[in-house]
mmCIF file of C-alpha atoms in Angstrom:
data_model
loop_
_atom_site.group_PDB
_atom_site.id
_atom_site.type_symbol
_atom_site.label_atom_id
_atom_site.label_comp_id
_atom_site.label_asym_id
_atom_site.label_seq_id
_atom_site.Cartn_x
_atom_site.Cartn_y
_atom_site.Cartn_z
ATOM 1 C CA MET A 1 135.118 -154.515 -47.348
ATOM 2 C CA THR A 2 137.763 -155.880 -45.010
ATOM 3 C CA ALA A 3 141.419 -155.231 -45.288
ATOM 4 C CA SER A 4 144.453 -156.791 -43.566
ATOM 5 C CA ILE A 5 147.166 -154.436 -44.571
ATOM 6 C CA LYS A 6 147.355 -151.057 -46.310
ATOM 7 C CA SER A 7 149.726 -149.881 -48.841
ATOM 8 C CA THR A 8 150.405 -146.393 -50.547
ATOM 9 C CA ALA A 9 148.872 -146.873 -54.113
ATOM 10 C CA LEU A 10 149.875 -143.656 -55.830
ATOM 11 C CA GLU A 11 153.341 -141.995 -55.937
ATOM 12 C CA PRO A 12 153.757 -139.214 -53.485
ATOM 13 C CA GLU A 13 153.828 -135.430 -54.442
ATOM 14 C CA PRO A 14 157.408 -134.399 -54.025
ATOM 15 C CA SER A 15 156.647 -130.852 -53.494
ATOM 16 C CA LEU A 16 154.871 -131.738 -50.211
ATOM 17 C CA ASP A 17 158.151 -133.106 -48.767
ATOM 18 C CA GLY A 18 159.919 -129.828 -49.215
ATOM 19 C CA GLN A 19 163.442 -129.492 -50.087
ATOM 20 C CA ALA A 20 166.102 -131.500 -48.493
ATOM 21 C CA ILE A 21 168.690 -128.805 -47.521
ATOM 22 C CA THR A 22 170.895 -130.495 -44.918
ATOM 23 C CA PHE A 23 172.922 -133.603 -45.038
ATOM 24 C CA ALA A 24 170.815 -135.080 -42.345
ATOM 25 C CA GLN A 25 167.646 -134.397 -44.396
ATOM 26 C CA ARG A 26 169.010 -136.141 -47.412
ATOM 27 C CA LEU A 27 170.211 -138.909 -45.327
ATOM 28 C CA GLY A 28 166.786 -139.374 -43.602
ATOM 29 C CA ARG A 29 165.108 -139.697 -46.835
ATOM 30 C CA ALA A 30 167.393 -141.794 -48.563
ATOM 31 C CA LEU A 31 167.653 -144.408 -45.822
ATOM 32 C CA PRO A 32 164.215 -145.870 -46.132
ATOM 33 C CA VAL A 33 164.681 -146.200 -49.805
ATOM 34 C CA TYR A 34 168.088 -147.586 -50.121
ATOM 35 C CA GLY A 35 168.681 -148.846 -46.507
ATOM 36 C CA LEU A 36 167.973 -152.458 -47.142
ATOM 37 C CA PRO A 37 170.106 -152.781 -50.332
ATOM 38 C CA LEU A 38 172.961 -151.103 -48.454
ATOM 39 C CA LEU A 39 172.497 -153.565 -45.499
ATOM 40 C CA CYS A 40 172.621 -156.330 -47.969
ATOM 41 C CA LEU A 41 175.975 -155.242 -49.308
ATOM 42 C CA VAL A 42 177.200 -154.568 -45.655
ATOM 43 C CA LEU A 43 176.333 -158.359 -44.639
ATOM 44 C CA VAL A 44 178.037 -159.634 -47.773
ATOM 45 C CA ALA A 45 181.166 -157.588 -46.930
ATOM 46 C CA LEU A 46 181.063 -158.468 -43.197
ATOM 47 C CA PHE A 47 180.693 -162.272 -43.575
ATOM 48 C CA SER A 48 183.270 -162.260 -46.443
ATOM 49 C CA ILE A 49 185.830 -160.842 -44.021
ATOM 50 C CA LEU A 50 184.741 -163.057 -41.116
ATOM 51 C CA LEU A 51 184.455 -166.179 -43.167
ATOM 52 C CA PRO A 52 187.173 -165.668 -46.056
ATOM 53 C CA ASP A 53 187.366 -169.297 -46.827
ATOM 54 C CA THR A 54 183.700 -170.361 -46.938
ATOM 55 C CA PHE A 55 181.353 -167.474 -47.528
ATOM 56 C CA PRO A 56 182.667 -165.645 -50.504
ATOM 57 C CA THR A 57 182.844 -168.871 -52.581
ATOM 58 C CA LEU A 58 180.736 -170.040 -55.744
ATOM 59 C CA PHE A 59 179.799 -173.085 -53.693
ATOM 60 C CA ASN A 60 178.135 -170.903 -50.999
ATOM 61 C CA LEU A 61 176.454 -168.715 -53.563
ATOM 62 C CA ARG A 62 174.873 -172.147 -55.274
ATOM 63 C CA ALA A 63 173.904 -173.224 -51.984
ATOM 64 C CA ILE A 64 171.974 -170.024 -50.965
ATOM 65 C CA LEU A 65 170.418 -169.793 -54.485
ATOM 66 C CA ALA A 66 169.205 -173.324 -54.303
ATOM 67 C CA ASP A 67 167.806 -173.205 -50.875
ATOM 68 C CA LYS A 68 166.107 -169.970 -51.183
ATOM 69 C CA SER A 69 164.615 -170.071 -54.573
ATOM 70 C CA VAL A 70 161.492 -171.676 -53.001
ATOM 71 C CA ILE A 71 161.150 -169.164 -50.330
ATOM 72 C CA ALA A 72 161.688 -166.243 -53.053
ATOM 73 C CA LEU A 73 158.800 -167.775 -55.165
ATOM 74 C CA LEU A 74 156.506 -167.998 -52.098
ATOM 75 C CA ALA A 75 157.438 -164.363 -51.112
ATOM 76 C CA LEU A 76 156.389 -163.138 -54.691
ATOM 77 C CA ALA A 77 153.263 -165.126 -54.261
ATOM 78 C CA ALA A 78 152.457 -163.374 -50.975
ATOM 79 C CA THR A 79 153.360 -159.976 -52.562
ATOM 80 C CA ILE A 80 150.522 -160.021 -54.967
ATOM 81 C CA PRO A 81 147.676 -160.110 -52.617
ATOM 82 C CA MET A 82 149.534 -157.692 -50.339
ATOM 83 C CA ILE A 83 149.563 -155.011 -53.222
ATOM 84 C CA THR A 84 145.790 -155.223 -52.992
ATOM 85 C CA GLY A 85 145.751 -154.856 -49.109
ATOM 86 C CA LYS A 86 145.244 -158.496 -48.405
ATOM 87 C CA ILE A 87 147.249 -161.396 -46.954
ATOM 88 C CA ASP A 88 147.638 -164.900 -48.187
ATOM 89 C CA LEU A 89 148.699 -167.488 -45.517
ATOM 90 C CA THR A 90 148.031 -170.513 -47.826
ATOM 91 C CA VAL A 91 151.389 -169.764 -49.563
ATOM 92 C CA GLY A 92 153.060 -171.592 -46.625
ATOM 93 C CA TYR A 93 150.463 -174.215 -46.119
ATOM 94 C CA GLY A 94 149.707 -174.987 -49.791
ATOM 95 C CA ILE A 95 153.243 -175.827 -50.587
ATOM 96 C CA VAL A 96 153.081 -178.737 -48.173
ATOM 97 C CA LEU A 97 150.263 -180.535 -50.432
ATOM 98 C CA TRP A 98 151.605 -179.192 -53.739
ATOM 99 C CA HIS A 99 155.012 -180.759 -53.316
ATOM 100 C CA ILE A 100 153.387 -184.087 -52.077
ATOM 101 C CA LEU A 101 150.935 -184.195 -54.720
ATOM 102 C CA ALA A 102 153.484 -183.515 -57.603
ATOM 103 C CA ILE A 103 155.256 -186.715 -56.440
ATOM 104 C CA SER A 104 152.293 -188.907 -55.680
ATOM 105 C CA LEU A 105 150.576 -188.092 -58.996
ATOM 106 C CA GLN A 106 153.682 -189.708 -60.721
ATOM 107 C CA THR A 107 154.867 -192.493 -58.449
ATOM 108 C CA GLN A 108 151.139 -193.640 -57.378
ATOM 109 C CA MET A 109 148.939 -192.723 -60.094
ATOM 110 C CA GLY A 110 151.272 -193.118 -63.153
ATOM 111 C CA LEU A 111 150.743 -189.573 -64.640
ATOM 112 C CA PRO A 112 153.654 -188.299 -66.923
ATOM 113 C CA TRP A 113 155.415 -185.472 -65.207
ATOM 114 C CA PRO A 114 154.204 -182.608 -67.400
ATOM 115 C CA ALA A 115 150.701 -183.587 -66.649
ATOM 116 C CA ALA A 116 151.383 -183.868 -62.814
ATOM 117 C CA VAL A 117 152.911 -180.427 -62.948
ATOM 118 C CA ALA A 118 149.951 -178.962 -64.652
ATOM 119 C CA LEU A 119 147.537 -180.514 -62.491
ATOM 120 C CA VAL A 120 149.285 -179.338 -59.388
ATOM 121 C CA ILE A 121 149.310 -175.695 -60.547
ATOM 122 C CA LEU A 122 145.533 -176.001 -61.495
ATOM 123 C CA CYS A 123 144.831 -177.131 -57.902
ATOM 124 C CA ALA A 124 146.833 -174.432 -56.554
ATOM 125 C CA ALA A 125 144.938 -171.877 -58.712
ATOM 126 C CA LEU A 126 141.626 -173.415 -57.701
ATOM 127 C CA PHE A 127 142.332 -172.832 -53.937
ATOM 128 C CA GLY A 128 143.463 -169.326 -54.844
ATOM 129 C CA ALA A 129 140.051 -168.858 -56.332
ATOM 130 C CA ILE A 130 138.475 -170.066 -53.213
ATOM 131 C CA ASN A 131 140.505 -167.626 -51.199
ATOM 132 C CA GLY A 132 139.347 -164.827 -53.281
ATOM 133 C CA TRP A 133 135.759 -165.802 -53.213
ATOM 134 C CA LEU A 134 135.963 -166.141 -49.389
ATOM 135 C CA VAL A 135 137.496 -162.653 -49.096
ATOM 136 C CA GLU A 136 135.487 -160.694 -51.602
ATOM 137 C CA VAL A 137 132.158 -162.466 -51.789
ATOM 138 C CA ALA A 138 131.746 -163.898 -48.241
ATOM 139 C CA GLN A 139 133.652 -160.745 -46.890
ATOM 140 C CA ILE A 140 135.835 -162.634 -44.485
ATOM 141 C CA ASP A 141 138.952 -160.923 -43.417
ATOM 142 C CA SER A 142 141.981 -162.255 -45.664
ATOM 143 C CA PHE A 143 143.998 -163.365 -42.663
ATOM 144 C CA ILE A 144 141.222 -165.458 -41.080
ATOM 145 C CA ALA A 145 140.069 -166.849 -44.676
ATOM 146 C CA THR A 146 143.533 -167.963 -45.598
ATOM 147 C CA LEU A 147 144.344 -169.281 -42.329
ATOM 148 C CA GLY A 148 141.266 -171.425 -42.481
ATOM 149 C CA THR A 149 141.946 -172.632 -46.200
ATOM 150 C CA GLY A 150 145.619 -173.137 -45.197
ATOM 151 C CA THR A 151 144.831 -175.412 -42.439
ATOM 152 C CA VAL A 152 142.377 -177.455 -44.522
ATOM 153 C CA ILE A 153 145.121 -177.840 -47.213
ATOM 154 C CA TYR A 154 147.523 -179.008 -44.548
ATOM 155 C CA ALA A 155 144.990 -181.538 -43.385
ATOM 156 C CA LEU A 156 144.541 -182.798 -46.943
ATOM 157 C CA ALA A 157 148.226 -183.129 -47.092
ATOM 158 C CA LEU A 158 148.348 -185.370 -44.002
ATOM 159 C CA TRP A 159 145.259 -187.534 -45.241
ATOM 160 C CA HIS A 160 146.825 -187.878 -48.847
ATOM 161 C CA SER A 161 150.236 -188.955 -47.475
ATOM 162 C CA GLY A 162 148.850 -190.783 -44.509
ATOM 163 C CA GLY A 163 151.608 -189.063 -42.447
ATOM 164 C CA ARG A 164 154.431 -191.027 -44.382
ATOM 165 C CA GLN A 165 156.955 -189.981 -46.889
ATOM 166 C CA VAL A 166 155.850 -190.195 -50.468
ATOM 167 C CA VAL A 167 158.866 -191.696 -52.403
ATOM 168 C CA GLY A 168 159.334 -193.394 -55.772
ATOM 169 C CA GLU A 169 161.127 -193.305 -59.120
ATOM 170 C CA LEU A 170 161.124 -189.848 -60.844
ATOM 171 C CA PRO A 171 161.829 -189.170 -64.435
ATOM 172 C CA ASP A 172 164.957 -187.120 -65.288
ATOM 173 C CA GLY A 173 162.768 -184.319 -66.670
ATOM 174 C CA PHE A 174 161.089 -183.594 -63.420
ATOM 175 C CA VAL A 175 164.329 -183.938 -61.448
ATOM 176 C CA ASP A 176 166.088 -181.428 -63.711
ATOM 177 C CA ILE A 177 163.212 -178.784 -63.134
ATOM 178 C CA ALA A 178 165.326 -177.874 -59.843
ATOM 179 C CA GLY A 179 168.476 -179.943 -60.555
ATOM 180 C CA ALA A 180 169.618 -178.260 -63.740
ATOM 181 C CA GLN A 181 172.158 -175.339 -63.818
ATOM 182 C CA LEU A 182 172.283 -172.289 -66.106
ATOM 183 C CA LEU A 183 175.666 -170.480 -66.400
ATOM 184 C CA GLY A 184 176.864 -172.499 -63.476
ATOM 185 C CA LEU A 185 174.069 -171.480 -61.025
ATOM 186 C CA PRO A 186 171.050 -173.429 -59.899
ATOM 187 C CA ILE A 187 168.203 -172.891 -62.445
ATOM 188 C CA GLY A 188 165.701 -171.985 -59.666
ATOM 189 C CA ALA A 189 167.407 -168.715 -59.335
ATOM 190 C CA PHE A 190 166.567 -167.893 -62.923
ATOM 191 C CA TYR A 191 162.779 -168.943 -62.461
ATOM 192 C CA VAL A 192 162.709 -166.353 -59.641
ATOM 193 C CA LEU A 193 164.371 -163.608 -61.704
ATOM 194 C CA ALA A 194 162.058 -164.292 -64.722
ATOM 195 C CA ILE A 195 158.960 -164.199 -62.694
ATOM 196 C CA GLY A 196 160.099 -161.039 -60.846
ATOM 197 C CA LEU A 197 160.810 -159.361 -63.920
ATOM 198 C CA VAL A 198 157.326 -160.217 -65.240
ATOM 199 C CA LEU A 199 155.658 -159.112 -62.177
ATOM 200 C CA TRP A 200 157.542 -155.884 -62.020
ATOM 201 C CA LEU A 201 156.621 -155.004 -65.497
ATOM 202 C CA ILE A 202 152.867 -155.843 -64.828
ATOM 203 C CA THR A 203 152.635 -154.031 -61.571
ATOM 204 C CA GLU A 204 154.682 -150.975 -62.523
ATOM 205 C CA TYR A 205 153.763 -150.336 -66.284
ATOM 206 C CA THR A 206 150.298 -151.747 -66.996
ATOM 207 C CA PRO A 207 146.774 -150.522 -66.028
ATOM 208 C CA LEU A 208 146.259 -153.868 -64.179
ATOM 209 C CA GLY A 209 149.083 -153.159 -61.892
ATOM 210 C CA ARG A 210 148.007 -149.510 -61.289
ATOM 211 C CA ALA A 211 144.584 -150.909 -60.437
ATOM 212 C CA LEU A 212 145.817 -153.297 -57.906
ATOM 213 C CA TYR A 213 147.705 -150.463 -56.202
ATOM 214 C CA VAL A 214 144.784 -148.291 -56.056
ATOM 215 C CA ILE A 215 142.645 -151.085 -54.625
ATOM 216 C CA GLY A 216 145.289 -151.511 -51.975
ATOM 217 C CA ALA A 217 145.119 -147.824 -50.958
ATOM 218 C CA ASN A 218 141.453 -147.167 -51.271
ATOM 219 C CA PRO A 219 139.145 -149.837 -52.511
ATOM 220 C CA LYS A 220 136.054 -147.652 -52.421
ATOM 221 C CA ALA A 221 137.857 -144.979 -54.512
ATOM 222 C CA ALA A 222 138.744 -147.693 -56.893
ATOM 223 C CA GLU A 223 135.047 -148.736 -57.385
ATOM 224 C CA LEU A 224 134.081 -145.153 -57.848
ATOM 225 C CA ASN A 225 136.708 -144.984 -60.622
ATOM 226 C CA GLY A 226 135.301 -147.992 -62.413
ATOM 227 C CA ILE A 227 137.737 -150.596 -61.251
ATOM 228 C CA ASN A 228 136.348 -154.130 -60.757
ATOM 229 C CA VAL A 229 137.776 -154.562 -57.110
ATOM 230 C CA ARG A 230 136.059 -158.138 -56.618
ATOM 231 C CA GLY A 231 137.485 -159.290 -59.954
ATOM 232 C CA HIS A 232 140.958 -157.808 -59.375
ATOM 233 C CA VAL A 233 141.440 -159.205 -55.849
ATOM 234 C CA MET A 234 140.135 -162.593 -56.716
ATOM 235 C CA ALA A 235 142.588 -162.717 -59.715
ATOM 236 C CA ALA A 236 145.377 -161.485 -57.190
ATOM 237 C CA PHE A 237 144.672 -164.656 -55.018
ATOM 238 C CA VAL A 238 144.632 -166.848 -58.109
ATOM 239 C CA ALA A 239 147.999 -165.631 -59.226
ATOM 240 C CA SER A 240 149.380 -166.223 -55.715
ATOM 241 C CA GLY A 241 148.034 -169.681 -55.954
ATOM 242 C CA VAL A 242 149.696 -170.442 -59.273
ATOM 243 C CA LEU A 243 153.097 -169.195 -57.896
ATOM 244 C CA SER A 244 152.828 -171.360 -54.841
ATOM 245 C CA GLY A 245 151.946 -174.266 -56.937
ATOM 246 C CA LEU A 246 155.074 -173.687 -58.954
ATOM 247 C CA ALA A 247 157.154 -173.328 -55.708
ATOM 248 C CA GLY A 248 155.740 -176.769 -54.627
ATOM 249 C CA VAL A 249 156.865 -178.316 -57.918
ATOM 250 C CA LEU A 250 160.238 -176.786 -57.510
ATOM 251 C CA LEU A 251 160.477 -178.101 -53.854
ATOM 252 C CA ALA A 252 159.344 -181.570 -54.991
ATOM 253 C CA SER A 253 161.934 -181.623 -57.812
ATOM 254 C CA ARG A 254 164.729 -180.718 -55.312
ATOM 255 C CA LEU A 255 163.747 -183.068 -52.493
ATOM 256 C CA GLN A 256 162.417 -186.008 -54.717
ATOM 257 C CA ILE A 257 160.411 -187.054 -51.633
ATOM 258 C CA GLY A 258 157.290 -185.533 -50.190
ATOM 259 C CA GLN A 259 156.481 -185.338 -46.690
ATOM 260 C CA ALA A 260 153.930 -183.328 -44.730
ATOM 261 C CA SER A 261 156.549 -182.127 -42.065
ATOM 262 C CA VAL A 262 158.150 -179.927 -44.908
ATOM 263 C CA GLY A 263 156.882 -176.778 -46.056
ATOM 264 C CA LEU A 264 155.361 -174.807 -43.124
ATOM 265 C CA GLU A 265 158.874 -173.425 -42.226
ATOM 266 C CA PHE A 266 158.758 -171.458 -45.406
ATOM 267 C CA LEU A 267 155.709 -169.543 -44.280
ATOM 268 C CA LEU A 268 157.457 -166.981 -42.048
ATOM 269 C CA PRO A 269 160.483 -166.229 -44.360
ATOM 270 C CA ALA A 270 158.107 -165.689 -47.315
ATOM 271 C CA LEU A 271 155.926 -163.197 -45.244
ATOM 272 C CA VAL A 272 159.035 -161.525 -43.923
ATOM 273 C CA GLY A 273 160.486 -161.009 -47.356
ATOM 274 C CA ALA A 274 157.151 -159.570 -48.659
ATOM 275 C CA PHE A 275 156.801 -157.200 -45.629
ATOM 276 C CA LEU A 276 160.442 -156.111 -45.971
ATOM 277 C CA GLY A 277 159.874 -155.386 -49.653
ATOM 278 C CA SER A 278 157.452 -152.640 -48.443
ATOM 279 C CA THR A 279 160.055 -150.928 -46.453
ATOM 280 C CA THR A 280 162.781 -150.348 -49.278
ATOM 281 C CA LEU A 281 163.009 -148.919 -52.613
ATOM 282 C CA ARG A 282 159.551 -147.548 -52.470
ATOM 283 C CA PRO A 283 158.734 -147.397 -48.605
ATOM 284 C CA GLY A 284 155.123 -147.915 -47.824
ATOM 285 C CA ARG A 285 154.388 -149.662 -51.050
ATOM 286 C CA VAL A 286 154.683 -153.293 -51.507
ATOM 287 C CA ASN A 287 157.086 -153.937 -54.539
ATOM 288 C CA VAL A 288 158.560 -156.880 -56.347
ATOM 289 C CA TRP A 289 162.292 -155.888 -56.163
ATOM 290 C CA GLY A 290 161.930 -154.954 -52.440
ATOM 291 C CA THR A 291 160.700 -158.420 -51.865
ATOM 292 C CA LEU A 292 163.558 -159.961 -53.488
ATOM 293 C CA ILE A 293 165.959 -157.641 -51.615
ATOM 294 C CA GLY A 294 164.088 -158.767 -48.291
ATOM 295 C CA VAL A 295 164.673 -162.516 -49.140
ATOM 296 C CA ALA A 296 168.294 -161.883 -50.070
ATOM 297 C CA ILE A 297 168.934 -160.357 -46.671
ATOM 298 C CA LEU A 298 167.400 -163.136 -44.851
ATOM 299 C CA ALA A 299 169.217 -165.554 -46.923
ATOM 300 C CA ILE A 300 172.698 -163.979 -46.526
ATOM 301 C CA GLY A 301 172.124 -163.196 -42.803
ATOM 302 C CA ILE A 302 171.179 -166.672 -41.945
ATOM 303 C CA SER A 303 173.871 -168.253 -44.039
ATOM 304 C CA GLY A 304 176.481 -166.229 -42.376
ATOM 305 C CA ILE A 305 175.324 -166.661 -38.883
ATOM 306 C CA GLN A 306 175.122 -170.412 -39.372
ATOM 307 C CA GLN A 307 178.740 -170.673 -40.750
ATOM 308 C CA LEU A 308 179.737 -168.695 -37.668
ATOM 309 C CA GLY A 309 178.389 -171.672 -35.542
ATOM 310 C CA GLY A 310 174.845 -170.265 -34.818
ATOM 311 C CA ALA A 311 172.496 -172.789 -33.071
ATOM 312 C CA PHE A 312 169.593 -174.524 -34.762
ATOM 313 C CA TYR A 313 167.003 -171.853 -33.499
ATOM 314 C CA VAL A 314 168.986 -169.032 -35.118
ATOM 315 C CA GLU A 315 166.977 -169.122 -38.290
ATOM 316 C CA PRO A 316 163.607 -168.566 -36.825
ATOM 317 C CA LEU A 317 164.888 -166.133 -34.239
ATOM 318 C CA PHE A 318 166.497 -164.063 -37.101
ATOM 319 C CA ASN A 319 163.341 -164.260 -39.239
ATOM 320 C CA GLY A 320 161.100 -163.012 -36.319
ATOM 321 C CA LEU A 321 163.375 -160.162 -35.292
ATOM 322 C CA THR A 322 164.005 -159.020 -38.779
ATOM 323 C CA LEU A 323 160.141 -158.839 -39.198
ATOM 324 C CA LEU A 324 159.588 -156.869 -36.193
ATOM 325 C CA VAL A 325 162.554 -154.464 -36.895
ATOM 326 C CA SER A 326 161.373 -154.036 -40.426
ATOM 327 C CA ILE A 327 157.844 -153.146 -39.516
ATOM 328 C CA GLY A 328 159.066 -150.822 -36.777
ATOM 329 C CA ILE A 329 161.345 -148.837 -39.141
ATOM 330 C CA ALA A 330 158.876 -148.529 -41.827
ATOM 331 C CA GLY A 331 156.302 -147.230 -39.416
ATOM 332 C CA TRP A 332 158.753 -144.649 -37.960
ATOM 333 C CA ALA A 333 159.745 -143.589 -41.297
ATOM 334 C CA GLN A 334 156.007 -143.287 -42.457
ATOM 335 C CA GLN A 335 155.106 -141.175 -39.387
ATOM 336 C CA ARG A 336 158.051 -138.872 -39.840
ATOM 337 C CA ARG A 337 157.154 -138.321 -43.590
ATOM 338 C CA ASN A 338 153.571 -137.706 -42.729
ATOM 339 C CA LEU A 339 154.376 -135.162 -40.093
ATOM 340 C CA SER A 340 156.577 -133.417 -42.587
ATOM 341 C CA ILE A 341 153.743 -133.229 -45.223
ATOM 342 C CA LYS A 342 151.268 -131.913 -42.738
ATOM 343 C CA ARG A 343 153.698 -129.271 -41.757
ATOM 344 C CA ARG A 344 154.217 -128.284 -45.468
ATOM 345 C CA ILE A 345 150.494 -128.085 -46.077
ATOM 346 C CA ALA A 346 149.905 -125.885 -43.034
ATOM 347 C CA GLU A 347 152.733 -123.730 -44.080
ATOM 348 C CA ARG A 348 151.094 -123.153 -47.468
ATOM 349 C CA GLN A 349 147.755 -122.522 -46.044
ATOM 350 C CA LEU A 350 149.096 -119.970 -43.525
ATOM 351 C CA SER A 351 151.375 -118.248 -46.129
ATOM 352 C CA PRO A 352 149.932 -115.117 -47.487
ATOM 353 C CA ALA A 353 148.492 -115.166 -50.980
ATOM 354 C CA GLN A 354 150.821 -114.207 -53.904
ATOM 355 C CA PRO A 355 149.871 -110.951 -55.567
ATOM 356 C CA ALA A 356 148.208 -111.393 -59.099
ATOM 357 C CA PRO A 357 150.520 -110.499 -61.895
ATOM 358 C CA ARG A 358 150.095 -106.998 -63.513
ATOM 359 C CA PRO A 359 148.622 -107.170 -67.046
#
């Protein structure tokens, strides 16, 4: 069985780490867990000081939430296969077709908007099932398989749109999917919060979530323990497809036009957010809240830099550097922890046996 990434499925044994006696030891253990949330707060404080008139405002908060809700949904979509040790690149390619299809089904084919939304999500789930079949049945590496299907989806988007913008009169109900507000904030942020909460409950507190993490750590051991690896991995890709379809609908409602040149720029930020999620809260383990914190760091950092006068190339540069730094930090922290565990195990093996208690 091929695997593109690895994740720690089970919780580590605390006794193997030994006791953190010094302040440096405690800081070294806390930094990988709480470093990114702390960095998020530091960025907010820094940009609020540098940009007191524009950054710490309700208008800027609304702009960030509206702009990054789609990326957050795609990052959550990418997170689900990552839990099983796979990667899904179609989250970035698929949204190109899904947002075009959501509009064309209404403006060109006359479907009511609820039927158009349902059909888009169904098509996204179908491509997710195809990805799962290619990875688990055809045994193609997930990176290669999803790159291939993603390119096909992008070609379908170009063919369907003819390379032109898809425009037309859209009903108010469809526009309100992204345009409505709740408690004075864009409703897209509440979609992300609700989906994140559901995914967190499933992955952390259900047998299904536990099985996904076990598959991500050791698929052969999962099979020996009676877990249906093929079924779970395929279901993970289907769930990823459904979320990418929802993101496409949200993007279409927000833009109200469809064009093939929009969507691919979401791929890298979504993957960066998901990878960042594996470096915080539970380092080495892909997790939902870590993913959302990763997306928040990208959103806050890019917004602040752009308001400071950053050039147009700042956003991709920031995304790429953040990905490299996060992977480097995660690898360094994991290596240090593995060395600590090996040292503790060796000390236990070399220590003299404890005398048996007297009767």
